[in-house]
Short mmCIF file of C-alpha atoms in Angstrom, two decimals:
data_model
loop_
_atom_site.label_atom_id
_atom_site.label_comp_id
_atom_site.label_asym_id
_atom_site.label_seq_id
_atom_site.Cartn_x
_atom_site.Cartn_y
_atom_site.Cartn_z
CA MET A 1 0.00 0.00 0.00
CA LYS A 2 2.82 2.35 0.86
CA ARG A 3 4.52 1.73 -2.49
CA LYS A 4 1.25 2.29 -4.35
CA TYR A 5 0.57 5.46 -2.42
CA ALA A 6 4.10 6.75 -3.09
CA TRP A 7 3.62 6.08 -6.81
CA TRP A 8 0.48 8.22 -6.92
CA VAL A 9 2.21 11.02 -5.02
CA GLU A 10 5.12 10.96 -7.45
CA LEU A 11 2.76 10.98 -10.43
CA ALA A 12 0.80 13.92 -9.00
CA ALA A 13 4.04 15.79 -8.36
CA ARG A 14 5.17 15.22 -11.94
CA GLN A 15 1.83 16.40 -13.30
CA SER A 16 2.03 19.47 -11.10
CA GLN A 17 5.50 20.29 -12.40
CA LEU A 18 4.35 19.76 -15.99
CA ALA A 19 1.48 22.17 -15.42
CA LEU A 20 3.85 24.76 -13.96
CA TRP A 21 6.30 24.35 -16.82
CA SER A 22 3.47 24.63 -19.32
CA THR A 23 2.29 27.89 -17.73
CA PHE A 24 5.83 29.21 -17.57
CA VAL A 25 6.55 28.54 -21.24
CA LYS A 26 3.16 29.85 -22.31
CA TRP A 27 3.61 33.24 -20.65
CA VAL A 28 7.26 33.61 -21.55
CA VAL A 29 6.21 33.23 -25.19
CA LEU A 30 3.08 35.40 -25.00
CA GLY A 31 4.67 38.03 -22.77
CA GLY A 32 7.69 38.10 -25.05
CA MET A 33 5.49 38.62 -28.09
CA VAL A 34 3.68 41.52 -26.43
CA GLY A 35 7.03 42.99 -25.36
CA LEU A 36 8.33 42.75 -28.91
CA LEU A 37 5.25 44.49 -30.30
CA SER A 38 4.99 47.20 -27.63
CA GLY A 39 8.75 47.82 -27.52
CA SER A 40 8.89 48.25 -31.30
CA ALA A 41 5.85 50.54 -31.29
CA SER A 42 7.35 52.66 -28.50
CA ALA A 43 10.67 52.90 -30.30
CA ILE A 44 9.00 54.10 -33.50
CA PHE A 45 7.00 56.58 -31.45
CA LEU A 46 10.02 57.91 -29.51
CA LYS A 47 12.10 58.38 -32.66
CA SER A 48 9.19 60.12 -34.38
CA LEU A 49 8.56 62.27 -31.30
CA GLU A 50 12.20 63.34 -31.25
CA ALA A 51 11.95 64.31 -34.91
CA VAL A 52 8.76 66.38 -34.60
CA THR A 53 10.05 68.11 -31.46
CA LYS A 54 13.20 69.10 -33.33
CA VAL A 55 11.08 70.51 -36.16
CA ARG A 56 8.96 72.50 -33.69
CA LEU A 57 12.01 73.99 -32.00
CA GLU A 58 13.50 74.98 -35.36
CA HIS A 59 10.26 76.57 -36.62
CA ALA A 60 8.70 78.73 -33.90
CA TRP A 61 5.80 79.71 -36.17
CA LEU A 62 4.34 76.20 -35.93
CA LEU A 63 2.86 77.15 -32.55
CA PHE A 64 0.29 79.33 -34.33
CA LEU A 65 -1.04 76.26 -36.11
CA LEU A 66 -1.82 74.54 -32.79
CA PRO A 67 -5.58 75.26 -33.11
CA VAL A 68 -5.55 73.68 -36.58
CA GLY A 69 -3.63 70.69 -35.20
CA GLY A 70 -6.12 70.26 -32.37
CA ALA A 71 -9.06 70.37 -34.79
CA LEU A 72 -7.29 67.83 -37.01
CA VAL A 73 -6.73 65.42 -34.11
CA SER A 74 -10.32 65.67 -32.89
CA GLY A 75 -11.66 65.34 -36.44
CA MET A 76 -9.57 62.22 -36.93
CA TYR A 77 -11.02 60.67 -33.78
CA MET A 78 -14.56 61.69 -34.75
CA ARG A 79 -14.18 60.00 -38.12
CA PHE A 80 -12.22 56.89 -37.19
CA GLY A 81 -11.86 56.69 -33.40
CA LYS A 82 -15.08 55.16 -32.08
CA THR A 83 -14.22 53.63 -28.66
CA SER A 84 -10.53 54.52 -29.12
CA ALA A 85 -11.36 57.97 -27.79
CA LYS A 86 -11.58 56.49 -24.28
CA GLY A 87 -7.83 55.94 -24.36
CA ASN A 88 -6.23 54.32 -21.32
CA ASN A 89 -9.61 54.07 -19.59
CA LEU A 90 -10.85 51.65 -22.26
CA ILE A 91 -7.93 49.31 -21.52
CA LEU A 92 -8.56 49.47 -17.77
CA GLU A 93 -12.26 48.75 -18.26
CA GLN A 94 -11.54 45.69 -20.40
CA ILE A 95 -9.09 44.31 -17.84
CA GLN A 96 -11.60 44.78 -15.04
CA GLN A 97 -14.70 43.25 -16.54
CA GLY A 98 -15.23 44.08 -20.17
CA ASP A 99 -15.65 41.90 -23.23
CA GLU A 100 -15.48 44.71 -25.76
CA ALA A 101 -12.64 44.53 -28.28
CA ILE A 102 -9.96 47.19 -28.16
CA PRO A 103 -9.72 48.35 -31.77
CA LEU A 104 -6.34 47.95 -33.44
CA ARG A 105 -6.86 51.40 -34.92
CA MET A 106 -6.18 52.81 -31.45
CA ALA A 107 -2.42 52.36 -31.97
CA PRO A 108 -2.00 54.46 -35.17
CA LEU A 109 -4.59 56.99 -34.05
CA VAL A 110 -2.94 57.78 -30.74
CA LEU A 111 0.50 57.74 -32.37
CA ILE A 112 -0.48 60.25 -35.06
CA GLY A 113 -2.56 62.32 -32.64
CA THR A 114 0.27 62.65 -30.12
CA LEU A 115 2.82 63.55 -32.80
CA ILE A 116 0.51 66.30 -34.09
CA THR A 117 0.07 67.62 -30.55
CA HIS A 118 3.84 67.83 -30.04
CA LEU A 119 4.60 69.15 -33.53
CA PHE A 120 2.54 72.27 -32.89
CA GLY A 121 3.52 72.76 -29.24
CA GLY A 122 0.88 71.15 -27.05
CA SER A 123 1.96 70.31 -23.50
CA ALA A 124 1.52 66.56 -23.22
CA GLY A 125 3.41 63.37 -22.44
CA ARG A 126 4.12 60.03 -24.02
CA GLU A 127 3.14 57.29 -21.53
CA GLY A 128 -0.52 57.33 -22.55
CA THR A 129 0.46 56.79 -26.16
CA ALA A 130 2.74 53.87 -25.33
CA VAL A 131 0.19 52.20 -23.05
CA GLN A 132 -2.60 52.54 -25.61
CA MET A 133 -0.41 51.16 -28.39
CA GLY A 134 0.71 48.29 -26.15
CA GLY A 135 -2.86 47.51 -25.10
CA SER A 136 -4.33 47.59 -28.60
CA LEU A 137 -1.51 45.46 -30.04
CA ALA A 138 -1.82 42.97 -27.17
CA ASP A 139 -5.58 42.66 -27.72
CA ALA A 140 -5.08 42.16 -31.46
CA LEU A 141 -2.57 39.40 -30.70
CA GLY A 142 -5.04 37.77 -28.30
CA ARG A 143 -7.81 37.79 -30.90
CA ARG A 144 -5.45 36.27 -33.44
CA LEU A 145 -4.52 33.47 -31.03
CA ARG A 146 -8.13 33.10 -29.77
CA ILE A 147 -7.19 33.16 -26.10
CA ASN A 148 -9.83 32.93 -23.35
CA SER A 149 -11.17 35.89 -21.37
CA LEU A 150 -8.87 35.43 -18.36
CA ASP A 151 -5.76 35.21 -20.51
CA ARG A 152 -6.96 38.25 -22.44
CA LYS A 153 -6.97 40.34 -19.28
CA ILE A 154 -3.45 39.22 -18.46
CA LEU A 155 -2.33 39.98 -22.01
CA LEU A 156 -3.74 43.51 -21.72
CA MET A 157 -1.82 44.00 -18.49
CA CYS A 158 1.27 42.86 -20.39
CA GLY A 159 0.54 45.54 -22.97
CA ILE A 160 0.51 48.19 -20.24
CA SER A 161 3.77 46.93 -18.74
CA GLY A 162 5.51 46.59 -22.09
CA GLY A 163 4.46 50.06 -23.21
CA PHE A 164 5.39 51.75 -19.93
CA SER A 165 8.76 50.03 -19.63
CA SER A 166 9.86 50.64 -23.20
CA ILE A 167 8.95 54.33 -23.09
CA PHE A 168 10.88 55.09 -19.87
CA GLY A 169 13.54 52.37 -19.73
CA THR A 170 12.30 51.05 -16.37
CA PRO A 171 11.52 47.30 -16.70
CA LEU A 172 10.88 46.66 -12.99
CA ALA A 173 8.62 49.69 -12.55
CA GLY A 174 6.86 48.77 -15.79
CA THR A 175 6.16 45.29 -14.43
CA VAL A 176 4.57 46.54 -11.23
CA PHE A 177 2.75 49.42 -12.93
CA GLY A 178 0.83 46.96 -15.11
CA LEU A 179 -0.21 45.04 -11.98
CA GLU A 180 -0.91 47.98 -9.69
CA VAL A 181 -2.72 50.51 -11.88
CA ILE A 182 -5.87 48.39 -12.36
CA ALA A 183 -7.25 48.83 -8.84
CA ILE A 184 -6.13 51.13 -6.02
CA GLY A 185 -4.79 49.13 -3.09
CA LEU A 186 -4.74 45.75 -4.87
CA ILE A 187 -2.05 43.93 -6.84
CA SER A 188 -2.80 40.76 -8.77
CA HIS A 189 0.07 38.26 -8.79
CA LYS A 190 -1.57 36.15 -11.49
CA ALA A 191 0.05 38.38 -14.09
CA LEU A 192 3.42 38.83 -12.36
CA LEU A 193 5.46 36.62 -14.68
CA PRO A 194 3.71 37.69 -17.91
CA CYS A 195 4.03 41.40 -17.07
CA PHE A 196 7.70 41.03 -16.17
CA VAL A 197 8.47 39.20 -19.41
CA ALA A 198 6.59 41.82 -21.45
CA SER A 199 8.20 44.69 -19.56
CA PHE A 200 11.73 43.29 -19.75
CA THR A 201 11.36 42.37 -23.42
CA GLY A 202 9.80 45.71 -24.32
CA ASP A 203 12.66 47.63 -22.74
CA LEU A 204 15.24 45.34 -24.33
CA VAL A 205 13.70 45.62 -27.78
CA ALA A 206 13.42 49.42 -27.62
CA SER A 207 16.92 50.02 -26.27
CA ARG A 208 18.98 47.25 -27.88
CA LEU A 209 17.14 46.42 -31.10
CA TRP A 210 15.99 49.94 -31.97
CA GLY A 211 18.75 51.90 -30.23
CA VAL A 212 16.48 54.10 -28.11
CA HIS A 213 18.34 56.00 -25.38
CA HIS A 214 16.55 56.90 -22.14
CA ILE A 215 17.41 59.85 -19.92
CA HIS A 216 18.65 59.14 -16.39
CA TYR A 217 19.32 61.86 -13.84
CA GLN A 218 22.11 62.19 -11.31
CA VAL A 219 21.57 62.84 -7.61
CA ASP A 220 25.04 63.25 -6.09
CA VAL A 221 24.07 64.02 -2.50
CA VAL A 222 21.50 62.18 -0.40
CA PRO A 223 21.14 63.38 3.21
CA GLY A 224 21.59 60.85 5.98
CA MET A 225 18.65 59.71 8.07
CA ASP A 226 17.94 62.64 10.34
CA ALA A 227 14.81 63.69 12.23
CA LEU A 228 14.77 67.21 10.82
CA VAL A 229 15.32 65.99 7.24
CA LEU A 230 12.58 63.41 7.73
CA VAL A 231 10.10 66.09 8.85
CA LYS A 232 11.00 68.24 5.84
CA VAL A 233 10.58 65.31 3.43
CA ILE A 234 7.18 64.49 4.95
CA ALA A 235 6.07 68.12 4.57
CA ALA A 236 7.25 68.22 0.95
CA SER A 237 5.53 64.89 0.23
CA ILE A 238 2.20 66.24 1.46
CA VAL A 239 2.59 69.13 -0.98
CA PHE A 240 3.46 66.67 -3.77
CA GLY A 241 0.23 64.75 -3.08
CA LEU A 242 -1.88 67.91 -3.04
CA VAL A 243 -0.38 69.10 -6.33
CA SER A 244 -1.16 65.66 -7.82
CA LEU A 245 -4.74 66.14 -6.68
CA LEU A 246 -4.84 69.63 -8.20
CA PHE A 247 -3.58 68.37 -11.55
CA SER A 248 -6.05 65.49 -11.77
CA GLU A 249 -9.04 67.53 -10.67
CA LEU A 250 -8.24 70.50 -12.91
CA THR A 251 -7.75 68.29 -15.96
CA HIS A 252 -11.04 66.44 -15.37
CA TYR A 253 -12.84 69.73 -14.67
CA LEU A 254 -11.61 71.27 -17.90
CA LYS A 255 -12.63 68.18 -19.88
CA ARG A 256 -16.17 68.34 -18.45
CA THR A 257 -16.45 72.10 -18.82
CA PHE A 258 -15.21 72.37 -22.39
CA THR A 259 -17.30 69.38 -23.47
CA ALA A 260 -20.41 71.04 -22.00
CA LEU A 261 -19.67 74.49 -23.44
CA ILE A 262 -18.41 73.45 -26.88
CA ARG A 263 -20.18 70.39 -28.23
CA ASN A 264 -18.16 70.16 -31.43
CA PRO A 265 -14.89 68.35 -30.56
CA MET A 266 -12.96 70.01 -33.39
CA LEU A 267 -13.97 73.49 -32.26
CA LYS A 268 -13.22 72.53 -28.67
CA SER A 269 -9.64 71.51 -29.47
CA ALA A 270 -9.11 74.55 -31.67
CA THR A 271 -10.19 76.71 -28.74
CA GLY A 272 -7.75 74.84 -26.51
CA GLY A 273 -4.98 75.60 -29.00
CA LEU A 274 -5.79 79.32 -28.85
CA ILE A 275 -5.70 79.19 -25.04
CA VAL A 276 -2.28 77.52 -25.03
CA ILE A 277 -0.96 80.21 -27.40
CA ALA A 278 -2.34 82.87 -25.06
CA LEU A 279 -0.69 81.15 -22.09
CA VAL A 280 2.67 81.31 -23.89
CA TYR A 281 2.39 85.09 -24.10
CA ILE A 282 1.11 85.44 -20.54
CA ALA A 283 3.98 83.35 -19.19
CA GLY A 284 6.47 85.06 -21.51
CA THR A 285 8.19 81.79 -22.45
CA ARG A 286 7.79 78.60 -24.44
CA ASP A 287 9.46 76.50 -21.75
CA TYR A 288 6.15 74.87 -20.80
CA LEU A 289 5.36 73.41 -24.21
CA GLY A 290 6.03 69.81 -25.20
CA LEU A 291 7.18 67.09 -22.82
CA GLY A 292 9.01 69.35 -20.39
CA ILE A 293 12.37 67.52 -20.54
CA PRO A 294 14.39 70.79 -20.29
CA LEU A 295 12.44 71.68 -17.14
CA ILE A 296 13.31 68.31 -15.61
CA SER A 297 16.98 68.65 -16.54
CA GLY A 298 17.07 72.18 -15.12
CA SER A 299 15.65 70.91 -11.83
CA PHE A 300 18.67 68.61 -11.43
CA THR A 301 21.37 70.94 -12.71
CA GLY A 302 20.36 74.35 -11.38
CA ASP A 303 17.43 76.50 -10.40
CA VAL A 304 14.13 76.83 -12.20
CA HIS A 305 11.40 79.45 -11.93
CA PRO A 306 9.73 79.11 -8.49
CA PHE A 307 6.31 78.67 -10.12
CA ALA A 308 7.44 76.57 -13.08
CA PHE A 309 5.51 73.61 -11.66
CA LEU A 310 2.27 75.61 -11.69
CA TRP A 311 2.78 76.89 -15.22
CA LYS A 312 3.50 73.39 -16.52
CA LEU A 313 0.44 72.08 -14.67
CA VAL A 314 -1.83 74.70 -16.26
CA PHE A 315 -0.39 74.26 -19.76
CA THR A 316 -0.83 70.49 -19.59
CA ALA A 317 -4.32 70.60 -18.08
CA PHE A 318 -5.58 72.90 -20.85
CA THR A 319 -3.88 70.86 -23.58
CA LEU A 320 -5.33 67.53 -22.47
CA GLY A 321 -8.57 69.02 -21.16
CA THR A 322 -9.50 70.33 -24.60
CA GLY A 323 -9.02 67.08 -26.49
CA PHE A 324 -5.39 66.94 -27.58
CA GLN A 325 -3.70 63.54 -27.52
CA GLY A 326 -0.72 62.49 -25.39
CA GLY A 327 0.05 61.20 -21.94
CA GLU A 328 0.25 62.94 -18.61
CA VAL A 329 3.23 61.23 -17.02
CA THR A 330 6.23 63.12 -18.42
CA PRO A 331 4.57 66.48 -17.68
CA LEU A 332 3.90 65.12 -14.19
CA PHE A 333 7.61 64.33 -13.90
CA ALA A 334 8.33 67.93 -14.88
CA ILE A 335 5.77 69.31 -12.45
CA GLY A 336 7.16 67.19 -9.62
CA ALA A 337 10.83 67.87 -10.34
CA THR A 338 10.36 71.64 -10.62
CA LEU A 339 8.17 71.68 -7.51
CA GLY A 340 10.83 69.75 -5.59
CA ASN A 341 13.49 72.18 -6.78
CA SER A 342 11.39 75.13 -5.62
CA LEU A 343 10.64 73.58 -2.22
CA ALA A 344 14.32 72.77 -1.71
CA GLY A 345 15.11 76.45 -1.23
CA LEU A 346 12.34 76.88 1.33
CA LEU A 347 13.24 73.70 3.22
CA HIS A 348 17.02 74.13 2.90
CA LEU A 349 17.52 70.75 1.23
CA TYR A 350 19.71 69.76 -1.71
CA GLY A 351 17.78 70.71 -4.87
CA PRO A 352 18.38 67.59 -7.00
CA PHE A 353 17.53 65.36 -4.02
CA LEU A 354 14.11 66.95 -3.49
CA ALA A 355 13.58 67.18 -7.26
CA SER A 356 14.03 63.40 -7.49
CA LEU A 357 11.42 62.88 -4.77
CA GLY A 358 8.99 65.26 -6.49
CA PHE A 359 9.63 63.54 -9.82
CA ILE A 360 8.23 60.22 -8.59
CA ALA A 361 5.84 61.45 -5.87
CA VAL A 362 3.69 63.78 -7.97
CA PHE A 363 3.43 61.05 -10.58
CA CYS A 364 2.52 58.58 -7.84
CA GLY A 365 -0.28 60.73 -6.48
CA ALA A 366 -1.81 61.09 -9.93
CA VAL A 367 -1.72 57.40 -10.89
CA ASN A 368 -2.09 55.78 -7.43
CA THR A 369 0.74 53.28 -7.89
CA PRO A 370 3.13 53.81 -4.94
CA ILE A 371 5.13 50.59 -5.34
CA ALA A 372 5.74 51.09 -9.07
CA CYS A 373 6.76 54.72 -8.53
CA PHE A 374 9.12 53.77 -5.70
CA ILE A 375 10.79 51.15 -7.90
CA MET A 376 11.00 53.67 -10.74
CA GLY A 377 12.84 56.03 -8.41
CA ILE A 378 15.45 53.38 -7.69
CA GLU A 379 15.82 52.52 -11.38
CA LEU A 380 16.28 56.17 -12.36
CA PHE A 381 18.15 57.66 -9.40
CA GLY A 382 19.78 54.71 -7.63
CA SER A 383 19.04 53.25 -4.21
CA GLY A 384 20.87 55.83 -2.09
CA GLY A 385 17.66 57.65 -1.15
CA ALA A 386 15.38 54.61 -1.19
CA VAL A 387 13.87 55.23 2.25
CA TYR A 388 13.03 58.83 1.41
CA MET A 389 11.61 57.76 -1.97
CA PHE A 390 9.32 55.28 -0.29
CA ILE A 391 8.14 57.86 2.24
CA ALA A 392 7.46 60.41 -0.51
CA CYS A 393 5.46 57.95 -2.61
CA VAL A 394 3.36 56.62 0.27
CA ILE A 395 2.49 60.07 1.63
CA SER A 396 1.74 61.55 -1.81
CA TYR A 397 -0.44 58.51 -2.58
CA LEU A 398 -2.43 59.11 0.60
CA PHE A 399 -2.86 62.88 0.26
CA SER A 400 -3.92 62.75 -3.39
CA GLY A 401 -7.14 61.16 -2.14
CA HIS A 402 -9.54 59.20 -4.31
CA SER A 403 -8.51 61.09 -7.39
CA GLY A 404 -6.27 60.36 -10.35
CA ILE A 405 -5.75 60.79 -14.06
CA TYR A 406 -7.42 57.44 -14.91
CA SER A 407 -11.13 57.86 -14.18
CA SER A 408 -11.84 54.15 -14.78
CA GLN A 409 -9.33 53.03 -12.15
CA LEU A 410 -11.07 50.89 -9.52
CA ILE A 411 -10.85 51.60 -5.80
CA GLY A 412 -10.00 48.18 -4.44
CA ILE A 413 -9.32 49.41 -0.92
CA SER A 414 -10.20 52.87 0.35
CA LYS A 415 -7.28 55.06 1.39
CA SER A 416 -9.03 55.79 4.67
CA ALA A 417 -11.48 53.89 6.86
CA LEU A 418 -13.25 57.23 7.33
CA LEU A 419 -13.98 57.31 3.58
CA PRO A 420 -15.84 54.04 2.92
CA VAL A 421 -16.24 53.18 -0.75
CA PRO A 422 -18.49 50.40 -2.11
CA GLU A 423 -16.66 47.53 -3.78
CA GLY A 424 -16.13 48.00 -7.50
CA THR A 425 -16.33 51.81 -7.41
CA THR A 426 -14.23 53.69 -9.96
CA LEU A 427 -12.61 57.08 -9.46
CA ALA A 428 -15.25 58.61 -11.72
CA ALA A 429 -18.08 57.05 -9.71
CA VAL A 430 -16.69 58.08 -6.33
CA LYS A 431 -17.21 61.72 -7.27
CA GLU A 432 -20.93 61.05 -7.63
CA LEU A 433 -21.01 59.35 -4.22
CA HIS A 434 -19.55 62.38 -2.49
CA LYS A 435 -21.86 64.90 -4.13
#
């Protein structure tokens, strides 16, 4: 009996190992395929973005065509977009519970739309474009392979991770971002391996195969653990969270307001273009157009205008709030880095150190992914200030409240027991609950 029993145990163990190996191989292959697609798409996008930005900087008069560019983008989405207009929110909804196909047209539409936005000087980012391209390509791959609904959700998460990682050169942060962004307070480990493979492959393909170079910033001095420094970092982190909240709420408010006031999307975006041109003359500079990379670099190498963060916030909110295409993340990096640089003078801290905390913390508060943002900080700035990075991300995450740039993001766990939220509530729905 003992021998017979041992035989069955050994057989079950072998079957278990075969099942694990089968799952491993399956997701290495599928995740790798998504990484290849998303990494290649991101590389094409980044090289094209670099080209159109160069053209814009060489031809200042292109700014005056921004209203025409906005109308063109909105007209393109009116004619061909359909559900693609939902952007990142469509991908989140399909991962959560949807069975609606993500159209393959989303990838070229968001690519062209974002390039037009940047060519004429709109203040926008690039993460949204990469995530949408990654998600639409992943869904197209899933339809081609006829995968089941559960695997489809995992494949879409891979698309998010692959797109995020390849656009910023942060494979570990990209992995966790794809897992963490779906629902606030919850991380699903079922997609851990697939998202890592997609993220790692996407970054590898973009950087090695396509030769994309990512920007990394240097923080030479990190203060030791000290009570006074800790208090200052906590104070700054609260401000980072509140500025995240301001950005998210202002952008959503402008979207609602302009949609209500100007029903024609083309006219709405043209109006937004005129407002951005006016803002350039009010601010007296073009520093707040485009991605904001020079602002970020200035935050780590010297001083920036004390209110640069606020100007960049307003420029970006009006650009995206009136229907232009592009992401929010790189402008959020710029807002956070410049804010950190400005606060450094008030708090008597090393400017690049606080700029690095603002860089990840403002982003964290707007996307509600503290673990991914913390890991991104280590990948970009090194581990010397890891404790302070973690503190900044956690506090900003808390003080940004139930708000964020992705209105379809679920609230898995409320940020406070004093703010109970029904299960399955999205950020958009929670606003209605509190009215």
